[in-house]
Amino acid sequence: MKPIRLSIRNTGRDGRSKDRGAAMKHPHLKAYLCLLLAGVVLACVPGKKGKEAPVDSISQWAIHDMARPAPPVVDPGPAGLPAVPPSDAIVLFNGRDLSGWEDGKGRPAKWKVEDGYMEVVAKAGSIQTKRGFGSCQLHVEWASPVEVKGESQGRGNSGVFLMNTYEVQVLDSYDNITYADGQAASIYGQYPPLVNACRPPGEWQTFDIVFHRPLFDGEKKIARPARMTVFHNGILVHDNVELSGPTSHKIRPPYVYHEDRLPVSLQDHGNPVRFRNIWIREL
Ligand code: MG
């Protein structure tokens, strides 16, 4: 096979390519050259930043990226009895009333209380403790509805917010596919849990959260980010991770100055999630 000459300057006096014969003998040459040229052009064009492109201080994954691997499932075993609050704990909910809670506008909390638990009442709004807290150890027990309704983020969604700002997600993640950074026990939008330790719908589950609040300097700029360690049903799911800022939907916003103590809040996401036996130890 004759070598194919690629020069386009090697023209004769009549202006016609001397390689015309070669091109005629190799009918795929033109197409080959076009593809080669296209490849060179594409290689030189800077990559467009797509949905998966953003990389920030905490993750190579874009927020809510469905391609982010789901954590492995671990069976935590059956639910035990409610954890007895230690003697130095502040009991936030003892199963009897919502006297320590209010809605976001300071009005009485309107969630249902019966049989030792409280239940989200859709559109009653999220509720929060009347008292503020900073760094703490927080124990919360919750159960997603027995009747499975909806999918992904629409199934058993609620949330536990530290300082009204940093959410540990409550969701029915038992056989329910959603984005990894939004499943049960995720630090919403930032960290998927290390494992999926969800119990079936209707069964009581526990969160034990160690939270170190962010510190701000004299100019109200972030000086030390918040950190969290979380156990879901007794299993470690976050090991002293650093939060990039407030948790949010679709964005990872930067820190915004706030007070040293703010309420713990529970989210009304429209699903009748139940809570019981909530206590806190200040750190
Ligand atoms: Mg939520």
PDB file of N, CA, C and O in Angstrom, residues 56-124:
ATOM      1  N   ASP A  56     -15.993  21.347  45.150  1.00  0.00           N
ATOM      2  CA  ASP A  56     -15.788  22.325  46.202  1.00  0.00           C
ATOM      3  C   ASP A  56     -14.963  21.714  47.312  1.00  0.00           C
ATOM      4  O   ASP A  56     -14.387  20.650  47.157  1.00  0.00           O
ATOM      5  N   SER A  57     -14.930  22.401  48.422  1.00  0.00           N
ATOM      6  CA  SER A  57     -14.017  21.996  49.487  1.00  0.00           C
ATOM      7  C   SER A  57     -14.382  20.660  50.104  1.00  0.00           C
ATOM      8  O   SER A  57     -13.549  20.015  50.718  1.00  0.00           O
ATOM      9  N   ILE A  58     -15.634  20.224  49.955  1.00  0.00           N
ATOM     10  CA  ILE A  58     -16.014  18.993  50.636  1.00  0.00           C
ATOM     11  C   ILE A  58     -16.266  17.826  49.708  1.00  0.00           C
ATOM     12  O   ILE A  58     -16.348  16.706  50.156  1.00  0.00           O
ATOM     13  N   SER A  59     -16.438  18.064  48.418  1.00  0.00           N
ATOM     14  CA  SER A  59     -16.838  16.947  47.576  1.00  0.00           C
ATOM     15  C   SER A  59     -16.463  17.137  46.122  1.00  0.00           C
ATOM     16  O   SER A  59     -16.499  18.237  45.599  1.00  0.00           O
ATOM     17  N   GLN A  60     -16.134  16.020  45.490  1.00  0.00           N
ATOM     18  CA  GLN A  60     -15.936  16.039  44.043  1.00  0.00           C
ATOM     19  C   GLN A  60     -17.283  15.930  43.336  1.00  0.00           C
ATOM     20  O   GLN A  60     -17.346  16.039  42.111  1.00  0.00           O
ATOM     21  N   TRP A  61     -18.344  15.689  44.110  1.00  0.00           N
ATOM     22  CA  TRP A  61     -19.660  15.490  43.510  1.00  0.00           C
ATOM     23  C   TRP A  61     -20.483  16.763  43.556  1.00  0.00           C
ATOM     24  O   TRP A  61     -20.474  17.480  44.559  1.00  0.00           O
ATOM     25  N   ALA A  62     -21.220  16.998  42.495  1.00  0.00           N
ATOM     26  CA  ALA A  62     -22.169  18.106  42.497  1.00  0.00           C
ATOM     27  C   ALA A  62     -23.273  17.784  43.494  1.00  0.00           C
ATOM     28  O   ALA A  62     -23.546  16.623  43.793  1.00  0.00           O
ATOM     29  N   ILE A  63     -23.905  18.804  43.996  1.00  0.00           N
ATOM     30  CA  ILE A  63     -24.983  18.587  44.957  1.00  0.00           C
ATOM     31  C   ILE A  63     -26.125  17.785  44.308  1.00  0.00           C
ATOM     32  O   ILE A  63     -26.475  18.011  43.157  1.00  0.00           O
ATOM     33  N   HIS A  64     -26.629  16.830  45.058  1.00  0.00           N
ATOM     34  CA  HIS A  64     -27.746  15.964  44.635  1.00  0.00           C
ATOM     35  C   HIS A  64     -27.450  15.175  43.359  1.00  0.00           C
ATOM     36  O   HIS A  64     -28.375  14.834  42.609  1.00  0.00           O
ATOM     37  N   ASP A  65     -26.192  14.880  43.093  1.00  0.00           N
ATOM     38  CA  ASP A  65     -25.829  14.138  41.886  1.00  0.00           C
ATOM     39  C   ASP A  65     -26.333  12.693  42.002  1.00  0.00           C
ATOM     40  O   ASP A  65     -25.902  11.957  42.900  1.00  0.00           O
ATOM     41  N   MET A  66     -27.229  12.304  41.095  1.00  0.00           N
ATOM     42  CA  MET A  66     -27.789  10.948  41.149  1.00  0.00           C
ATOM     43  C   MET A  66     -26.729   9.887  40.847  1.00  0.00           C
ATOM     44  O   MET A  66     -26.930   8.705  41.134  1.00  0.00           O
ATOM     45  N   ALA A  67     -25.617  10.314  40.247  1.00  0.00           N
ATOM     46  CA  ALA A  67     -24.557   9.346  39.938  1.00  0.00           C
ATOM     47  C   ALA A  67     -23.663   9.072  41.152  1.00  0.00           C
ATOM     48  O   ALA A  67     -22.857   8.139  41.135  1.00  0.00           O
ATOM     49  N   ARG A  68     -23.810   9.899  42.190  1.00  0.00           N
ATOM     50  CA  ARG A  68     -22.990   9.679  43.390  1.00  0.00           C
ATOM     51  C   ARG A  68     -23.376   8.327  43.991  1.00  0.00           C
ATOM     52  O   ARG A  68     -24.567   8.049  44.208  1.00  0.00           O
ATOM     53  N   PRO A  69     -22.406   7.475  44.271  1.00  0.00           N
ATOM     54  CA  PRO A  69     -22.740   6.119  44.728  1.00  0.00           C
ATOM     55  C   PRO A  69     -23.557   6.112  46.020  1.00  0.00           C
ATOM     56  O   PRO A  69     -23.262   6.880  46.945  1.00  0.00           O
ATOM     57  N   ALA A  70     -24.563   5.241  46.044  1.00  0.00           N
ATOM     58  CA  ALA A  70     -25.364   5.092  47.260  1.00  0.00           C
ATOM     59  C   ALA A  70     -24.556   4.303  48.287  1.00  0.00           C
ATOM     60  O   ALA A  70     -23.850   3.355  47.933  1.00  0.00           O
ATOM     61  N   PRO A  71     -24.642   4.676  49.550  1.00  0.00           N
ATOM     62  CA  PRO A  71     -23.900   3.944  50.580  1.00  0.00           C
ATOM     63  C   PRO A  71     -24.407   2.501  50.692  1.00  0.00           C
ATOM     64  O   PRO A  71     -25.575   2.230  50.403  1.00  0.00           O
ATOM     65  N   PRO A  72     -23.546   1.589  51.118  1.00  0.00           N
ATOM     66  CA  PRO A  72     -24.000   0.201  51.284  1.00  0.00           C
ATOM     67  C   PRO A  72     -25.055   0.082  52.386  1.00  0.00           C
ATOM     68  O   PRO A  72     -25.031   0.840  53.354  1.00  0.00           O
ATOM     69  N   VAL A  73     -25.947  -0.873  52.207  1.00  0.00           N
ATOM     70  CA  VAL A  73     -27.011  -1.091  53.192  1.00  0.00           C
ATOM     71  C   VAL A  73     -26.486  -1.968  54.322  1.00  0.00           C
ATOM     72  O   VAL A  73     -25.831  -2.979  54.079  1.00  0.00           O
ATOM     73  N   VAL A  74     -26.773  -1.546  55.548  1.00  0.00           N
ATOM     74  CA  VAL A  74     -26.410  -2.333  56.728  1.00  0.00           C
ATOM     75  C   VAL A  74     -27.661  -2.524  57.570  1.00  0.00           C
ATOM     76  O   VAL A  74     -28.390  -1.561  57.828  1.00  0.00           O
ATOM     77  N   ASP A  75     -27.926  -3.766  57.971  1.00  0.00           N
ATOM     78  CA  ASP A  75     -29.085  -4.031  58.822  1.00  0.00           C
ATOM     79  C   ASP A  75     -28.713  -3.724  60.269  1.00  0.00           C
ATOM     80  O   ASP A  75     -27.833  -4.386  60.842  1.00  0.00           O
ATOM     81  N   PRO A  76     -29.371  -2.740  60.866  1.00  0.00           N
ATOM     82  CA  PRO A  76     -29.009  -2.369  62.237  1.00  0.00           C
ATOM     83  C   PRO A  76     -29.642  -3.266  63.288  1.00  0.00           C
ATOM     84  O   PRO A  76     -29.406  -3.074  64.485  1.00  0.00           O
ATOM     85  N   GLY A  77     -30.470  -4.214  62.859  1.00  0.00           N
ATOM     86  CA  GLY A  77     -31.195  -5.040  63.813  1.00  0.00           C
ATOM     87  C   GLY A  77     -32.456  -4.334  64.268  1.00  0.00           C
ATOM     88  O   GLY A  77     -32.726  -3.182  63.893  1.00  0.00           O
ATOM     89  N   PRO A  78     -33.254  -5.016  65.076  1.00  0.00           N
ATOM     90  CA  PRO A  78     -34.545  -4.436  65.473  1.00  0.00           C
ATOM     91  C   PRO A  78     -34.386  -3.263  66.433  1.00  0.00           C
ATOM     92  O   PRO A  78     -33.367  -3.138  67.114  1.00  0.00           O
ATOM     93  N   ALA A  79     -35.403  -2.434  66.461  1.00  0.00           N
ATOM     94  CA  ALA A  79     -35.401  -1.271  67.357  1.00  0.00           C
ATOM     95  C   ALA A  79     -35.472  -1.740  68.806  1.00  0.00           C
ATOM     96  O   ALA A  79     -36.144  -2.718  69.128  1.00  0.00           O
ATOM     97  N   GLY A  80     -34.761  -1.004  69.662  1.00  0.00           N
ATOM     98  CA  GLY A  80     -34.825  -1.313  71.081  1.00  0.00           C
ATOM     99  C   GLY A  80     -35.812  -0.398  71.785  1.00  0.00           C
ATOM    100  O   GLY A  80     -36.560   0.351  71.145  1.00  0.00           O
ATOM    101  N   LEU A  81     -35.789  -0.437  73.103  1.00  0.00           N
ATOM    102  CA  LEU A  81     -36.616   0.481  73.877  1.00  0.00           C
ATOM    103  C   LEU A  81     -36.045   1.887  73.748  1.00  0.00           C
ATOM    104  O   LEU A  81     -34.872   2.061  73.417  1.00  0.00           O
ATOM    105  N   PRO A  82     -36.851   2.913  74.031  1.00  0.00           N
ATOM    106  CA  PRO A  82     -36.311   4.273  73.978  1.00  0.00           C
ATOM    107  C   PRO A  82     -35.102   4.413  74.902  1.00  0.00           C
ATOM    108  O   PRO A  82     -35.081   3.853  75.994  1.00  0.00           O
ATOM    109  N   ALA A  83     -34.088   5.166  74.404  1.00  0.00           N
ATOM    110  CA  ALA A  83     -32.879   5.367  75.208  1.00  0.00           C
ATOM    111  C   ALA A  83     -33.196   6.279  76.388  1.00  0.00           C
ATOM    112  O   ALA A  83     -33.757   7.359  76.213  1.00  0.00           O
ATOM    113  N   VAL A  84     -32.873   5.846  77.590  1.00  0.00           N
ATOM    114  CA  VAL A  84     -33.148   6.653  78.790  1.00  0.00           C
ATOM    115  C   VAL A  84     -32.226   7.870  78.796  1.00  0.00           C
ATOM    116  O   VAL A  84     -31.015   7.735  78.633  1.00  0.00           O
ATOM    117  N   PRO A  85     -32.790   9.075  78.958  1.00  0.00           N
ATOM    118  CA  PRO A  85     -31.941  10.270  78.974  1.00  0.00           C
ATOM    119  C   PRO A  85     -30.986  10.224  80.166  1.00  0.00           C
ATOM    120  O   PRO A  85     -31.400   9.896  81.280  1.00  0.00           O
ATOM    121  N   PRO A  86     -29.699  10.544  79.951  1.00  0.00           N
ATOM    122  CA  PRO A  86     -28.779  10.608  81.086  1.00  0.00           C
ATOM    123  C   PRO A  86     -29.149  11.750  82.028  1.00  0.00           C
ATOM    124  O   PRO A  86     -29.913  12.655  81.657  1.00  0.00           O
ATOM    125  N   SER A  87     -28.589  11.717  83.228  1.00  0.00           N
ATOM    126  CA  SER A  87     -29.043  12.642  84.275  1.00  0.00           C
ATOM    127  C   SER A  87     -28.766  14.109  83.941  1.00  0.00           C
ATOM    128  O   SER A  87     -29.466  15.000  84.408  1.00  0.00           O
ATOM    129  N   ASP A  88     -27.746  14.373  83.105  1.00  0.00           N
ATOM    130  CA  ASP A  88     -27.447  15.778  82.788  1.00  0.00           C
ATOM    131  C   ASP A  88     -28.081  16.238  81.476  1.00  0.00           C
ATOM    132  O   ASP A  88     -27.767  17.319  80.968  1.00  0.00           O
ATOM    133  N   ALA A  89     -28.948  15.415  80.914  1.00  0.00           N
ATOM    134  CA  ALA A  89     -29.576  15.791  79.640  1.00  0.00           C
ATOM    135  C   ALA A  89     -30.753  16.734  79.855  1.00  0.00           C
ATOM    136  O   ALA A  89     -31.415  16.698  80.903  1.00  0.00           O
ATOM    137  N   ILE A  90     -30.981  17.562  78.884  1.00  0.00           N
ATOM    138  CA  ILE A  90     -32.189  18.406  78.858  1.00  0.00           C
ATOM    139  C   ILE A  90     -33.189  17.688  77.961  1.00  0.00           C
ATOM    140  O   ILE A  90     -32.902  17.439  76.777  1.00  0.00           O
ATOM    141  N   VAL A  91     -34.305  17.320  78.540  1.00  0.00           N
ATOM    142  CA  VAL A  91     -35.308  16.590  77.756  1.00  0.00           C
ATOM    143  C   VAL A  91     -36.116  17.598  76.936  1.00  0.00           C
ATOM    144  O   VAL A  91     -36.755  18.505  77.481  1.00  0.00           O
ATOM    145  N   LEU A  92     -36.066  17.437  75.634  1.00  0.00           N
ATOM    146  CA  LEU A  92     -36.775  18.365  74.746  1.00  0.00           C
ATOM    147  C   LEU A  92     -38.182  17.881  74.423  1.00  0.00           C
ATOM    148  O   LEU A  92     -39.068  18.678  74.139  1.00  0.00           O
ATOM    149  N   PHE A  93     -38.353  16.574  74.441  1.00  0.00           N
ATOM    150  CA  PHE A  93     -39.695  16.021  74.222  1.00  0.00           C
ATOM    151  C   PHE A  93     -39.806  14.698  74.965  1.00  0.00           C
ATOM    152  O   PHE A  93     -39.051  13.759  74.700  1.00  0.00           O
ATOM    153  N   ASN A  94     -40.756  14.664  75.900  1.00  0.00           N
ATOM    154  CA  ASN A  94     -40.887  13.460  76.729  1.00  0.00           C
ATOM    155  C   ASN A  94     -42.115  12.636  76.358  1.00  0.00           C
ATOM    156  O   ASN A  94     -42.502  11.722  77.088  1.00  0.00           O
ATOM    157  N   GLY A  95     -42.728  12.972  75.248  1.00  0.00           N
ATOM    158  CA  GLY A  95     -43.869  12.171  74.787  1.00  0.00           C
ATOM    159  C   GLY A  95     -45.214  12.692  75.242  1.00  0.00           C
ATOM    160  O   GLY A  95     -46.249  12.132  74.865  1.00  0.00           O
ATOM    161  N   ARG A  96     -45.200  13.756  76.053  1.00  0.00           N
ATOM    162  CA  ARG A  96     -46.478  14.199  76.611  1.00  0.00           C
ATOM    163  C   ARG A  96     -47.010  15.497  75.998  1.00  0.00           C
ATOM    164  O   ARG A  96     -48.205  15.654  75.787  1.00  0.00           O
ATOM    165  N   ASP A  97     -46.136  16.447  75.737  1.00  0.00           N
ATOM    166  CA  ASP A  97     -46.635  17.727  75.221  1.00  0.00           C
ATOM    167  C   ASP A  97     -45.543  18.466  74.457  1.00  0.00           C
ATOM    168  O   ASP A  97     -44.372  18.075  74.494  1.00  0.00           O
ATOM    169  N   LEU A  98     -45.923  19.524  73.797  1.00  0.00           N
ATOM    170  CA  LEU A  98     -44.985  20.315  72.999  1.00  0.00           C
ATOM    171  C   LEU A  98     -44.704  21.661  73.659  1.00  0.00           C
ATOM    172  O   LEU A  98     -44.467  22.657  72.977  1.00  0.00           O
ATOM    173  N   SER A  99     -44.707  21.635  74.991  1.00  0.00           N
ATOM    174  CA  SER A  99     -44.531  22.898  75.715  1.00  0.00           C
ATOM    175  C   SER A  99     -43.173  23.540  75.460  1.00  0.00           C
ATOM    176  O   SER A  99     -43.022  24.748  75.589  1.00  0.00           O
ATOM    177  N   GLY A 100     -42.173  22.749  75.072  1.00  0.00           N
ATOM    178  CA  GLY A 100     -40.850  23.300  74.813  1.00  0.00           C
ATOM    179  C   GLY A 100     -40.637  23.705  73.364  1.00  0.00           C
ATOM    180  O   GLY A 100     -39.519  24.026  72.966  1.00  0.00           O
ATOM    181  N   TRP A 101     -41.723  23.675  72.589  1.00  0.00           N
ATOM    182  CA  TRP A 101     -41.608  23.884  71.148  1.00  0.00           C
ATOM    183  C   TRP A 101     -42.559  24.975  70.657  1.00  0.00           C
ATOM    184  O   TRP A 101     -43.585  25.248  71.264  1.00  0.00           O
ATOM    185  N   GLU A 102     -42.200  25.572  69.540  1.00  0.00           N
ATOM    186  CA  GLU A 102     -43.058  26.574  68.909  1.00  0.00           C
ATOM    187  C   GLU A 102     -42.860  26.491  67.400  1.00  0.00           C
ATOM    188  O   GLU A 102     -41.946  25.815  66.921  1.00  0.00           O
ATOM    189  N   ASP A 103     -43.706  27.175  66.656  1.00  0.00           N
ATOM    190  CA  ASP A 103     -43.467  27.182  65.212  1.00  0.00           C
ATOM    191  C   ASP A 103     -42.483  28.294  64.870  1.00  0.00           C
ATOM    192  O   ASP A 103     -41.986  29.008  65.756  1.00  0.00           O
ATOM    193  N   GLY A 104     -42.202  28.459  63.597  1.00  0.00           N
ATOM    194  CA  GLY A 104     -41.165  29.399  63.181  1.00  0.00           C
ATOM    195  C   GLY A 104     -41.499  30.852  63.473  1.00  0.00           C
ATOM    196  O   GLY A 104     -40.624  31.720  63.405  1.00  0.00           O
ATOM    197  N   LYS A 105     -42.779  31.102  63.806  1.00  0.00           N
ATOM    198  CA  LYS A 105     -43.181  32.478  64.104  1.00  0.00           C
ATOM    199  C   LYS A 105     -43.450  32.690  65.587  1.00  0.00           C
ATOM    200  O   LYS A 105     -44.070  33.684  65.976  1.00  0.00           O
ATOM    201  N   GLY A 106     -43.002  31.710  66.386  1.00  0.00           N
ATOM    202  CA  GLY A 106     -43.160  31.867  67.829  1.00  0.00           C
ATOM    203  C   GLY A 106     -44.544  31.512  68.344  1.00  0.00           C
ATOM    204  O   GLY A 106     -44.865  31.758  69.514  1.00  0.00           O
ATOM    205  N   ARG A 107     -45.357  30.904  67.501  1.00  0.00           N
ATOM    206  CA  ARG A 107     -46.700  30.490  67.940  1.00  0.00           C
ATOM    207  C   ARG A 107     -46.644  29.053  68.451  1.00  0.00           C
ATOM    208  O   ARG A 107     -45.693  28.323  68.137  1.00  0.00           O
ATOM    209  N   PRO A 108     -47.656  28.624  69.197  1.00  0.00           N
ATOM    210  CA  PRO A 108     -47.650  27.249  69.706  1.00  0.00           C
ATOM    211  C   PRO A 108     -47.490  26.220  68.579  1.00  0.00           C
ATOM    212  O   PRO A 108     -48.081  26.383  67.507  1.00  0.00           O
ATOM    213  N   ALA A 109     -46.680  25.197  68.834  1.00  0.00           N
ATOM    214  CA  ALA A 109     -46.477  24.136  67.840  1.00  0.00           C
ATOM    215  C   ALA A 109     -47.764  23.349  67.668  1.00  0.00           C
ATOM    216  O   ALA A 109     -48.408  22.979  68.655  1.00  0.00           O
ATOM    217  N   LYS A 110     -48.150  23.095  66.428  1.00  0.00           N
ATOM    218  CA  LYS A 110     -49.446  22.450  66.169  1.00  0.00           C
ATOM    219  C   LYS A 110     -49.322  21.025  65.643  1.00  0.00           C
ATOM    220  O   LYS A 110     -50.209  20.538  64.950  1.00  0.00           O
ATOM    221  N   TRP A 111     -48.225  20.363  65.979  1.00  0.00           N
ATOM    222  CA  TRP A 111     -48.110  18.967  65.566  1.00  0.00           C
ATOM    223  C   TRP A 111     -48.919  18.090  66.526  1.00  0.00           C
ATOM    224  O   TRP A 111     -49.196  18.474  67.667  1.00  0.00           O
ATOM    225  N   LYS A 112     -49.293  16.906  66.021  1.00  0.00           N
ATOM    226  CA  LYS A 112     -50.099  15.980  66.817  1.00  0.00           C
ATOM    227  C   LYS A 112     -49.239  15.296  67.878  1.00  0.00           C
ATOM    228  O   LYS A 112     -48.100  14.910  67.598  1.00  0.00           O
ATOM    229  N   VAL A 113     -49.776  15.166  69.078  1.00  0.00           N
ATOM    230  CA  VAL A 113     -49.094  14.404  70.144  1.00  0.00           C
ATOM    231  C   VAL A 113     -50.038  13.325  70.640  1.00  0.00           C
ATOM    232  O   VAL A 113     -51.175  13.617  71.045  1.00  0.00           O
ATOM    233  N   GLU A 114     -49.580  12.068  70.564  1.00  0.00           N
ATOM    234  CA  GLU A 114     -50.379  10.974  71.128  1.00  0.00           C
ATOM    235  C   GLU A 114     -49.492   9.758  71.347  1.00  0.00           C
ATOM    236  O   GLU A 114     -48.479   9.576  70.666  1.00  0.00           O
ATOM    237  N   ASP A 115     -49.889   8.951  72.296  1.00  0.00           N
ATOM    238  CA  ASP A 115     -49.191   7.685  72.586  1.00  0.00           C
ATOM    239  C   ASP A 115     -47.676   7.840  72.709  1.00  0.00           C
ATOM    240  O   ASP A 115     -46.904   6.993  72.267  1.00  0.00           O
ATOM    241  N   GLY A 116     -47.244   8.955  73.247  1.00  0.00           N
ATOM    242  CA  GLY A 116     -45.823   9.114  73.534  1.00  0.00           C
ATOM    243  C   GLY A 116     -44.978   9.643  72.388  1.00  0.00           C
ATOM    244  O   GLY A 116     -43.759   9.704  72.503  1.00  0.00           O
ATOM    245  N   TYR A 117     -45.632   9.982  71.295  1.00  0.00           N
ATOM    246  CA  TYR A 117     -44.861  10.552  70.182  1.00  0.00           C
ATOM    247  C   TYR A 117     -45.539  11.816  69.658  1.00  0.00           C
ATOM    248  O   TYR A 117     -46.704  12.091  69.944  1.00  0.00           O
ATOM    249  N   MET A 118     -44.778  12.604  68.901  1.00  0.00           N
ATOM    250  CA  MET A 118     -45.360  13.716  68.151  1.00  0.00           C
ATOM    251  C   MET A 118     -45.314  13.356  66.670  1.00  0.00           C
ATOM    252  O   MET A 118     -44.488  12.548  66.245  1.00  0.00           O
ATOM    253  N   GLU A 119     -46.236  13.929  65.908  1.00  0.00           N
ATOM    254  CA  GLU A 119     -46.297  13.611  64.479  1.00  0.00           C
ATOM    255  C   GLU A 119     -46.452  14.887  63.676  1.00  0.00           C
ATOM    256  O   GLU A 119     -47.244  15.780  64.048  1.00  0.00           O
ATOM    257  N   VAL A 120     -45.721  14.971  62.588  1.00  0.00           N
ATOM    258  CA  VAL A 120     -45.809  16.137  61.705  1.00  0.00           C
ATOM    259  C   VAL A 120     -47.249  16.287  61.204  1.00  0.00           C
ATOM    260  O   VAL A 120     -47.866  15.320  60.754  1.00  0.00           O
ATOM    261  N   VAL A 121     -47.774  17.490  61.295  1.00  0.00           N
ATOM    262  CA  VAL A 121     -49.062  17.805  60.680  1.00  0.00           C
ATOM    263  C   VAL A 121     -48.743  18.682  59.470  1.00  0.00           C
ATOM    264  O   VAL A 121     -48.213  19.784  59.618  1.00  0.00           O
ATOM    265  N   ALA A 122     -49.051  18.146  58.303  1.00  0.00           N
ATOM    266  CA  ALA A 122     -48.703  18.861  57.067  1.00  0.00           C
ATOM    267  C   ALA A 122     -49.256  20.279  57.087  1.00  0.00           C
ATOM    268  O   ALA A 122     -50.392  20.508  57.496  1.00  0.00           O
ATOM    269  N   LYS A 123     -48.439  21.194  56.673  1.00  0.00           N
ATOM    270  CA  LYS A 123     -48.765  22.622  56.590  1.00  0.00           C
ATOM    271  C   LYS A 123     -48.844  23.323  57.950  1.00  0.00           C
ATOM    272  O   LYS A 123     -49.106  24.523  58.012  1.00  0.00           O
ATOM    273  N   ALA A 124     -48.627  22.576  59.027  1.00  0.00           N
ATOM    274  CA  ALA A 124     -48.548  23.241  60.338  1.00  0.00           C
ATOM    275  C   ALA A 124     -47.210  23.947  60.474  1.00  0.00           C
ATOM    276  O   ALA A 124     -47.012  24.759  61.375  1.00  0.00           O
TER     277      ALA A 124
END
